[in-house]
mmCIF file of N, CA and C in Angstrom:
data_model
loop_
_atom_site.group_PDB
_atom_site.id
_atom_site.type_symbol
_atom_site.label_atom_id
_atom_site.label_comp_id
_atom_site.label_asym_id
_atom_site.label_seq_id
_atom_site.Cartn_x
_atom_site.Cartn_y
_atom_site.Cartn_z
ATOM 1 N N MET A 1 15.053 9.022 -15.267
ATOM 2 C CA MET A 1 14.031 9.247 -14.266
ATOM 3 C C MET A 1 14.653 10.042 -13.128
ATOM 4 N N SER A 2 14.021 11.146 -12.779
ATOM 5 C CA SER A 2 14.528 11.932 -11.660
ATOM 6 C C SER A 2 13.581 11.780 -10.477
ATOM 7 N N PHE A 3 14.154 11.810 -9.302
ATOM 8 C CA PHE A 3 13.367 11.664 -8.089
ATOM 9 C C PHE A 3 13.352 12.976 -7.330
ATOM 10 N N SER A 4 12.174 13.421 -7.010
ATOM 11 C CA SER A 4 12.007 14.584 -6.147
ATOM 12 C C SER A 4 11.806 14.081 -4.726
ATOM 13 N N PHE A 5 11.826 14.988 -3.780
ATOM 14 C CA PHE A 5 11.555 14.559 -2.406
ATOM 15 C C PHE A 5 10.144 14.007 -2.299
ATOM 16 N N ARG A 6 9.214 14.573 -3.078
ATOM 17 C CA ARG A 6 7.839 14.067 -3.060
ATOM 18 C C ARG A 6 7.798 12.603 -3.474
ATOM 19 N N SER A 7 8.414 12.258 -4.586
ATOM 20 C CA SER A 7 8.393 10.859 -5.026
ATOM 21 C C SER A 7 9.204 9.972 -4.091
ATOM 22 N N THR A 8 10.251 10.512 -3.515
ATOM 23 C CA THR A 8 11.041 9.752 -2.545
ATOM 24 C C THR A 8 10.206 9.435 -1.308
ATOM 25 N N SER A 9 9.354 10.377 -0.894
ATOM 26 C CA SER A 9 8.509 10.115 0.269
ATOM 27 C C SER A 9 7.512 8.995 -0.020
ATOM 28 N N LEU A 10 7.035 8.894 -1.248
ATOM 29 C CA LEU A 10 6.139 7.797 -1.612
ATOM 30 C C LEU A 10 6.893 6.468 -1.622
ATOM 31 N N LEU A 11 8.113 6.474 -2.139
ATOM 32 C CA LEU A 11 8.963 5.281 -2.104
ATOM 33 C C LEU A 11 9.178 4.833 -0.655
ATOM 34 N N ILE A 12 9.499 5.768 0.212
ATOM 35 C CA ILE A 12 9.738 5.436 1.621
ATOM 36 C C ILE A 12 8.451 4.932 2.274
ATOM 37 N N ALA A 13 7.302 5.496 1.898
ATOM 38 C CA ALA A 13 6.023 5.014 2.439
ATOM 39 C C ALA A 13 5.828 3.542 2.098
ATOM 40 N N GLY A 14 6.131 3.168 0.862
ATOM 41 C CA GLY A 14 6.011 1.770 0.474
ATOM 42 C C GLY A 14 6.969 0.874 1.231
ATOM 43 N N LEU A 15 8.201 1.322 1.380
ATOM 44 C CA LEU A 15 9.189 0.540 2.136
ATOM 45 C C LEU A 15 8.830 0.477 3.613
ATOM 46 N N MET A 16 8.249 1.554 4.137
ATOM 47 C CA MET A 16 7.837 1.574 5.531
ATOM 48 C C MET A 16 6.681 0.597 5.752
ATOM 49 N N GLY A 17 5.749 0.542 4.809
ATOM 50 C CA GLY A 17 4.657 -0.418 4.901
ATOM 51 C C GLY A 17 5.178 -1.844 4.852
ATOM 52 N N LEU A 18 6.116 -2.108 3.946
ATOM 53 C CA LEU A 18 6.746 -3.424 3.860
ATOM 54 C C LEU A 18 7.439 -3.778 5.168
ATOM 55 N N THR A 19 8.181 -2.832 5.714
ATOM 56 C CA THR A 19 8.874 -3.049 6.978
ATOM 57 C C THR A 19 7.893 -3.337 8.108
ATOM 58 N N GLY A 20 6.759 -2.651 8.098
ATOM 59 C CA GLY A 20 5.745 -2.882 9.114
ATOM 60 C C GLY A 20 5.203 -4.299 9.072
ATOM 61 N N ILE A 21 4.990 -4.825 7.871
ATOM 62 C CA ILE A 21 4.495 -6.201 7.729
ATOM 63 C C ILE A 21 5.569 -7.196 8.163
ATOM 64 N N VAL A 22 6.807 -6.960 7.762
ATOM 65 C CA VAL A 22 7.905 -7.847 8.162
ATOM 66 C C VAL A 22 8.070 -7.838 9.679
ATOM 67 N N ALA A 23 7.995 -6.660 10.285
ATOM 68 C CA ALA A 23 8.125 -6.575 11.743
ATOM 69 C C ALA A 23 6.964 -7.272 12.448
ATOM 70 N N ALA A 24 5.766 -7.171 11.881
ATOM 71 C CA ALA A 24 4.619 -7.871 12.461
ATOM 72 C C ALA A 24 4.812 -9.376 12.388
ATOM 73 N N ALA A 25 5.334 -9.857 11.268
ATOM 74 C CA ALA A 25 5.610 -11.289 11.138
ATOM 75 C C ALA A 25 6.675 -11.724 12.138
ATOM 76 N N ALA A 26 7.718 -10.909 12.284
ATOM 77 C CA ALA A 26 8.775 -11.238 13.248
ATOM 78 C C ALA A 26 8.219 -11.242 14.671
ATOM 79 N N ALA A 27 7.306 -10.322 14.960
ATOM 80 C CA ALA A 27 6.715 -10.267 16.300
ATOM 81 C C ALA A 27 5.878 -11.512 16.581
ATOM 82 N N SER A 28 5.221 -12.024 15.560
ATOM 83 C CA SER A 28 4.360 -13.191 15.788
ATOM 84 C C SER A 28 5.151 -14.485 15.916
ATOM 85 N N HIS A 29 6.405 -14.467 15.508
ATOM 86 C CA HIS A 29 7.211 -15.689 15.572
ATOM 87 C C HIS A 29 8.329 -15.624 16.596
ATOM 88 N N GLY A 30 8.483 -14.489 17.285
ATOM 89 C CA GLY A 30 9.572 -14.341 18.253
ATOM 90 C C GLY A 30 9.134 -14.704 19.652
ATOM 91 N N SER A 31 10.105 -14.775 20.529
ATOM 92 C CA SER A 31 9.810 -15.132 21.917
ATOM 93 C C SER A 31 9.176 -13.967 22.677
ATOM 94 N N ASP A 32 9.585 -12.737 22.394
ATOM 95 C CA ASP A 32 9.031 -11.555 23.041
ATOM 96 C C ASP A 32 8.609 -10.573 21.946
ATOM 97 N N PRO A 33 7.334 -10.509 21.650
ATOM 98 C CA PRO A 33 6.875 -9.736 20.499
ATOM 99 C C PRO A 33 6.785 -8.229 20.710
ATOM 100 N N ARG A 34 6.968 -7.752 21.937
ATOM 101 C CA ARG A 34 6.671 -6.348 22.222
ATOM 102 C C ARG A 34 7.465 -5.355 21.383
ATOM 103 N N LEU A 35 8.755 -5.527 21.248
ATOM 104 C CA LEU A 35 9.568 -4.555 20.523
ATOM 105 C C LEU A 35 9.229 -4.539 19.037
ATOM 106 N N MET A 36 9.138 -5.724 18.437
ATOM 107 C CA MET A 36 8.845 -5.783 17.005
ATOM 108 C C MET A 36 7.420 -5.331 16.715
ATOM 109 N N ALA A 37 6.496 -5.621 17.624
ATOM 110 C CA ALA A 37 5.121 -5.160 17.438
ATOM 111 C C ALA A 37 5.052 -3.637 17.486
ATOM 112 N N GLY A 38 5.820 -3.034 18.368
ATOM 113 C CA GLY A 38 5.863 -1.577 18.437
ATOM 114 C C GLY A 38 6.446 -0.970 17.173
ATOM 115 N N ALA A 39 7.522 -1.565 16.668
ATOM 116 C CA ALA A 39 8.128 -1.083 15.428
ATOM 117 C C ALA A 39 7.139 -1.229 14.275
ATOM 118 N N SER A 40 6.445 -2.368 14.233
ATOM 119 C CA SER A 40 5.447 -2.594 13.196
ATOM 120 C C SER A 40 4.346 -1.544 13.251
ATOM 121 N N ALA A 41 3.847 -1.282 14.435
ATOM 122 C CA ALA A 41 2.757 -0.308 14.584
ATOM 123 C C ALA A 41 3.166 1.079 14.101
ATOM 124 N N MET A 42 4.371 1.507 14.436
ATOM 125 C CA MET A 42 4.817 2.833 14.008
ATOM 126 C C MET A 42 4.960 2.904 12.491
ATOM 127 N N CYS A 43 5.519 1.864 11.899
ATOM 128 C CA CYS A 43 5.677 1.853 10.437
ATOM 129 C C CYS A 43 4.322 1.818 9.737
ATOM 130 N N LEU A 44 3.427 0.954 10.231
ATOM 131 C CA LEU A 44 2.121 0.818 9.586
ATOM 132 C C LEU A 44 1.216 2.024 9.836
ATOM 133 N N ALA A 45 1.480 2.804 10.877
ATOM 134 C CA ALA A 45 0.707 4.027 11.111
ATOM 135 C C ALA A 45 1.198 5.176 10.243
ATOM 136 N N HIS A 46 2.502 5.243 10.016
ATOM 137 C CA HIS A 46 3.052 6.389 9.310
ATOM 138 C C HIS A 46 3.159 6.197 7.799
ATOM 139 N N ALA A 47 3.176 4.963 7.328
ATOM 140 C CA ALA A 47 3.206 4.735 5.875
ATOM 141 C C ALA A 47 1.969 5.340 5.194
ATOM 142 N N PRO A 48 0.744 5.071 5.671
ATOM 143 C CA PRO A 48 -0.412 5.703 5.026
ATOM 144 C C PRO A 48 -0.430 7.225 5.186
ATOM 145 N N ALA A 49 0.114 7.719 6.300
ATOM 146 C CA ALA A 49 0.191 9.174 6.482
ATOM 147 C C ALA A 49 1.093 9.781 5.412
ATOM 148 N N LEU A 50 2.191 9.107 5.098
ATOM 149 C CA LEU A 50 3.082 9.605 4.040
ATOM 150 C C LEU A 50 2.396 9.560 2.679
ATOM 151 N N ILE A 51 1.595 8.531 2.446
ATOM 152 C CA ILE A 51 0.853 8.455 1.181
ATOM 153 C C ILE A 51 -0.145 9.614 1.095
ATOM 154 N N ALA A 52 -0.812 9.914 2.197
ATOM 155 C CA ALA A 52 -1.752 11.037 2.223
ATOM 156 C C ALA A 52 -1.025 12.364 1.986
ATOM 157 N N LEU A 53 0.145 12.518 2.580
ATOM 158 C CA LEU A 53 0.915 13.743 2.351
ATOM 159 C C LEU A 53 1.358 13.840 0.897
ATOM 160 N N TYR A 54 1.739 12.720 0.308
ATOM 161 C CA TYR A 54 2.095 12.696 -1.114
ATOM 162 C C TYR A 54 0.914 13.189 -1.957
ATOM 163 N N ALA A 55 -0.274 12.688 -1.640
ATOM 164 C CA ALA A 55 -1.469 13.070 -2.392
ATOM 165 C C ALA A 55 -1.825 14.545 -2.197
ATOM 166 N N ALA A 56 -1.558 15.069 -1.016
ATOM 167 C CA ALA A 56 -1.926 16.454 -0.698
ATOM 168 C C ALA A 56 -0.770 17.434 -0.889
ATOM 169 N N TRP A 57 0.323 16.974 -1.469
ATOM 170 C CA TRP A 57 1.551 17.771 -1.577
ATOM 171 C C TRP A 57 1.297 19.165 -2.138
ATOM 172 N N GLY A 58 0.467 19.267 -3.155
ATOM 173 C CA GLY A 58 0.229 20.557 -3.796
ATOM 174 C C GLY A 58 -0.678 21.481 -3.012
ATOM 175 N N SER A 59 -1.449 20.936 -2.093
ATOM 176 C CA SER A 59 -2.401 21.777 -1.378
ATOM 177 C C SER A 59 -2.073 21.987 0.097
ATOM 178 N N VAL A 60 -1.207 21.199 0.648
ATOM 179 C CA VAL A 60 -0.810 21.361 2.052
ATOM 180 C C VAL A 60 0.623 21.904 2.080
ATOM 181 N N ARG A 61 0.753 23.146 2.460
ATOM 182 C CA ARG A 61 2.056 23.819 2.421
ATOM 183 C C ARG A 61 3.102 23.114 3.278
ATOM 184 N N THR A 62 2.680 22.517 4.377
ATOM 185 C CA THR A 62 3.623 21.888 5.304
ATOM 186 C C THR A 62 3.899 20.415 4.972
ATOM 187 N N ALA A 63 3.370 19.913 3.863
ATOM 188 C CA ALA A 63 3.549 18.493 3.527
ATOM 189 C C ALA A 63 5.022 18.072 3.474
ATOM 190 N N PRO A 64 5.914 18.819 2.824
ATOM 191 C CA PRO A 64 7.311 18.363 2.780
ATOM 192 C C PRO A 64 7.970 18.256 4.154
ATOM 193 N N VAL A 65 7.786 19.257 5.002
ATOM 194 C CA VAL A 65 8.414 19.203 6.325
ATOM 195 C C VAL A 65 7.761 18.123 7.179
ATOM 196 N N ALA A 66 6.436 17.965 7.075
ATOM 197 C CA ALA A 66 5.753 16.916 7.836
ATOM 198 C C ALA A 66 6.248 15.544 7.402
ATOM 199 N N ALA A 67 6.400 15.345 6.100
ATOM 200 C CA ALA A 67 6.886 14.055 5.595
ATOM 201 C C ALA A 67 8.302 13.776 6.090
ATOM 202 N N LEU A 68 9.160 14.780 6.013
ATOM 203 C CA LEU A 68 10.540 14.589 6.469
ATOM 204 C C LEU A 68 10.583 14.233 7.953
ATOM 205 N N LEU A 69 9.823 14.937 8.756
ATOM 206 C CA LEU A 69 9.803 14.662 10.189
ATOM 207 C C LEU A 69 9.264 13.264 10.477
ATOM 208 N N MET A 70 8.212 12.864 9.784
ATOM 209 C CA MET A 70 7.659 11.525 10.000
ATOM 210 C C MET A 70 8.635 10.433 9.573
ATOM 211 N N ILE A 71 9.318 10.651 8.469
ATOM 212 C CA ILE A 71 10.293 9.662 7.987
ATOM 213 C C ILE A 71 11.430 9.503 8.985
ATOM 214 N N VAL A 72 12.027 10.609 9.384
ATOM 215 C CA VAL A 72 13.166 10.555 10.306
ATOM 216 C C VAL A 72 12.728 10.018 11.669
ATOM 217 N N GLY A 73 11.605 10.512 12.172
ATOM 218 C CA GLY A 73 11.129 10.066 13.483
ATOM 219 C C GLY A 73 10.798 8.588 13.511
ATOM 220 N N THR A 74 10.109 8.107 12.479
ATOM 221 C CA THR A 74 9.753 6.686 12.424
ATOM 222 C C THR A 74 10.998 5.824 12.293
ATOM 223 N N ALA A 75 11.946 6.263 11.472
ATOM 224 C CA ALA A 75 13.187 5.496 11.315
ATOM 225 C C ALA A 75 13.927 5.382 12.645
ATOM 226 N N LEU A 76 14.014 6.460 13.379
ATOM 227 C CA LEU A 76 14.696 6.420 14.678
ATOM 228 C C LEU A 76 13.950 5.554 15.675
ATOM 229 N N PHE A 77 12.642 5.765 15.793
ATOM 230 C CA PHE A 77 11.852 5.049 16.780
ATOM 231 C C PHE A 77 11.819 3.553 16.468
ATOM 232 N N ALA A 78 11.394 3.211 15.257
ATOM 233 C CA ALA A 78 11.287 1.793 14.891
ATOM 234 C C ALA A 78 12.672 1.156 14.808
ATOM 235 N N GLY A 79 13.643 1.887 14.285
ATOM 236 C CA GLY A 79 15.005 1.352 14.201
ATOM 237 C C GLY A 79 15.576 1.014 15.565
ATOM 238 N N ASP A 80 15.306 1.855 16.544
ATOM 239 C CA ASP A 80 15.772 1.575 17.898
ATOM 240 C C ASP A 80 15.124 0.307 18.452
ATOM 241 N N LEU A 81 13.816 0.144 18.243
ATOM 242 C CA LEU A 81 13.133 -1.045 18.739
ATOM 243 C C LEU A 81 13.645 -2.317 18.061
ATOM 244 N N VAL A 82 13.878 -2.245 16.760
ATOM 245 C CA VAL A 82 14.395 -3.404 16.027
ATOM 246 C C VAL A 82 15.798 -3.757 16.510
ATOM 247 N N MET A 83 16.637 -2.744 16.710
ATOM 248 C CA MET A 83 17.987 -2.995 17.230
ATOM 249 C C MET A 83 17.935 -3.635 18.617
ATOM 250 N N ARG A 84 17.062 -3.140 19.464
ATOM 251 C CA ARG A 84 16.924 -3.719 20.810
ATOM 252 C C ARG A 84 16.498 -5.179 20.726
ATOM 253 N N HIS A 85 15.612 -5.485 19.790
ATOM 254 C CA HIS A 85 15.139 -6.861 19.635
ATOM 255 C C HIS A 85 16.256 -7.791 19.167
ATOM 256 N N PHE A 86 16.975 -7.377 18.127
ATOM 257 C CA PHE A 86 17.967 -8.265 17.526
ATOM 258 C C PHE A 86 19.359 -8.165 18.143
ATOM 259 N N ALA A 87 19.761 -6.970 18.569
ATOM 260 C CA ALA A 87 21.126 -6.787 19.065
ATOM 261 C C ALA A 87 21.196 -6.666 20.585
ATOM 262 N N GLY A 88 20.070 -6.438 21.232
ATOM 263 C CA GLY A 88 20.070 -6.300 22.679
ATOM 264 C C GLY A 88 20.389 -4.904 23.164
ATOM 265 N N HIS A 89 20.581 -3.962 22.238
ATOM 266 C CA HIS A 89 20.823 -2.559 22.596
ATOM 267 C C HIS A 89 20.224 -1.674 21.512
ATOM 268 N N GLY A 90 19.960 -0.429 21.848
ATOM 269 C CA GLY A 90 19.355 0.488 20.899
ATOM 270 C C GLY A 90 20.363 1.116 19.962
ATOM 271 N N LEU A 91 19.866 1.993 19.099
ATOM 272 C CA LEU A 91 20.734 2.695 18.156
ATOM 273 C C LEU A 91 21.733 3.588 18.883
ATOM 274 N N PHE A 92 21.220 4.434 19.774
ATOM 275 C CA PHE A 92 22.026 5.307 20.622
ATOM 276 C C PHE A 92 21.130 5.741 21.775
ATOM 277 N N PRO A 93 21.689 6.230 22.859
ATOM 278 C CA PRO A 93 20.848 6.622 23.996
ATOM 279 C C PRO A 93 19.774 7.640 23.581
ATOM 280 N N MET A 94 18.559 7.383 24.009
ATOM 281 C CA MET A 94 17.413 8.258 23.767
ATOM 282 C C MET A 94 16.965 8.312 22.305
ATOM 283 N N SER A 95 17.349 7.325 21.492
ATOM 284 C CA SER A 95 16.943 7.378 20.082
ATOM 285 C C SER A 95 15.448 7.152 19.909
ATOM 286 N N ALA A 96 14.847 6.227 20.656
ATOM 287 C CA ALA A 96 13.398 6.019 20.535
ATOM 288 C C ALA A 96 12.615 7.248 20.998
ATOM 289 N N PRO A 97 12.925 7.816 22.162
ATOM 290 C CA PRO A 97 12.189 9.027 22.554
ATOM 291 C C PRO A 97 12.421 10.199 21.592
ATOM 292 N N THR A 98 13.630 10.312 21.073
ATOM 293 C CA THR A 98 13.908 11.366 20.100
ATOM 294 C C THR A 98 13.065 11.159 18.856
ATOM 295 N N GLY A 99 13.019 9.918 18.378
ATOM 296 C CA GLY A 99 12.182 9.610 17.227
ATOM 297 C C GLY A 99 10.720 9.903 17.501
ATOM 298 N N GLY A 100 10.256 9.582 18.703
ATOM 299 C CA GLY A 100 8.871 9.857 19.065
ATOM 300 C C GLY A 100 8.549 11.336 19.038
ATOM 301 N N VAL A 101 9.449 12.147 19.566
ATOM 302 C CA VAL A 101 9.240 13.599 19.562
ATOM 303 C C VAL A 101 9.250 14.127 18.133
ATOM 304 N N ILE A 102 10.127 13.603 17.292
ATOM 305 C CA ILE A 102 10.183 14.040 15.902
ATOM 306 C C ILE A 102 8.899 13.642 15.165
ATOM 307 N N MET A 103 8.371 12.433 15.443
ATOM 308 C CA MET A 103 7.096 12.033 14.833
ATOM 309 C C MET A 103 5.977 12.976 15.275
ATOM 310 N N MET A 104 5.954 13.332 16.560
ATOM 311 C CA MET A 104 4.941 14.278 17.049
ATOM 312 C C MET A 104 5.068 15.623 16.329
ATOM 313 N N ALA A 105 6.291 16.059 16.093
ATOM 314 C CA ALA A 105 6.499 17.312 15.362
ATOM 315 C C ALA A 105 5.965 17.194 13.932
ATOM 316 N N GLY A 106 6.116 16.016 13.342
ATOM 317 C CA GLY A 106 5.568 15.796 12.011
ATOM 318 C C GLY A 106 4.052 15.929 11.983
ATOM 319 N N TRP A 107 3.390 15.345 12.997
ATOM 320 C CA TRP A 107 1.933 15.475 13.075
ATOM 321 C C TRP A 107 1.524 16.908 13.364
ATOM 322 N N LEU A 108 2.312 17.620 14.162
ATOM 323 C CA LEU A 108 2.033 19.029 14.412
ATOM 324 C C LEU A 108 2.162 19.833 13.117
ATOM 325 N N ALA A 109 3.141 19.492 12.295
ATOM 326 C CA ALA A 109 3.296 20.157 10.995
ATOM 327 C C ALA A 109 2.079 19.911 10.105
ATOM 328 N N VAL A 110 1.526 18.693 10.165
ATOM 329 C CA VAL A 110 0.291 18.417 9.415
ATOM 330 C C VAL A 110 -0.817 19.337 9.911
ATOM 331 N N ALA A 111 -0.979 19.427 11.225
ATOM 332 C CA ALA A 111 -2.033 20.267 11.798
ATOM 333 C C ALA A 111 -1.839 21.738 11.431
ATOM 334 N N LEU A 112 -0.609 22.211 11.460
ATOM 335 C CA LEU A 112 -0.337 23.606 11.111
ATOM 336 C C LEU A 112 -0.646 23.896 9.649
ATOM 337 N N GLY A 113 -0.582 22.859 8.828
ATOM 338 C CA GLY A 113 -0.910 23.022 7.415
ATOM 339 C C GLY A 113 -2.322 23.538 7.192
ATOM 340 N N ALA A 114 -3.217 23.304 8.142
ATOM 341 C CA ALA A 114 -4.592 23.806 8.029
ATOM 342 C C ALA A 114 -4.640 25.326 8.108
ATOM 343 N N PHE A 115 -3.659 25.928 8.734
ATOM 344 C CA PHE A 115 -3.644 27.373 8.927
ATOM 345 C C PHE A 115 -2.700 28.097 7.980
ATOM 346 N N LEU A 116 -2.019 27.359 7.137
ATOM 347 C CA LEU A 116 -1.079 27.953 6.179
ATOM 348 C C LEU A 116 -1.469 27.561 4.759
ATOM 349 N N PRO A 117 -2.567 28.122 4.264
ATOM 350 C CA PRO A 117 -3.015 27.741 2.927
ATOM 351 C C PRO A 117 -2.032 28.164 1.850
ATOM 352 N N ARG A 118 -2.060 27.438 0.759
ATOM 353 C CA ARG A 118 -1.228 27.808 -0.393
ATOM 354 C C ARG A 118 -1.784 29.076 -1.028
ATOM 355 N N ASN A 119 -0.925 29.894 -1.531
ATOM 356 C CA ASN A 119 -1.344 31.107 -2.268
ATOM 357 C C ASN A 119 -1.235 30.822 -3.759
ATOM 358 N N ASP A 120 -2.271 30.189 -4.296
ATOM 359 C CA ASP A 120 -2.243 29.790 -5.712
ATOM 360 C C ASP A 120 -3.032 30.769 -6.578
ATOM 361 N N ALA A 121 -2.989 32.041 -6.242
ATOM 362 C CA ALA A 121 -3.777 33.032 -6.995
ATOM 363 C C ALA A 121 -3.110 33.462 -8.258
#
């Protein structure tokens, strides 16, 4: 079995959805739910977006770059919040804002896909 980036993005979408549920459970049982709830929200918002990009891979030219940006951005943003919750410090300075900007770039790539049709002639 070989894995392409497309299939890897679907795998990550599933793991991101799982992580979102786990983070939501941790938020409901912790003393301060804000950080884990934020991590959960980002994972649960971007997992379905990755599934949609997987489905539209052949027709949206920017799907691969949008998926990569969303994966990296969500990992940085949610990872920083989870680290702050459990370790008391983030991944590295400005990792959450960096992840947020990268996620925004991913959504911008989705939007740009409307103007860059595939040439399947």
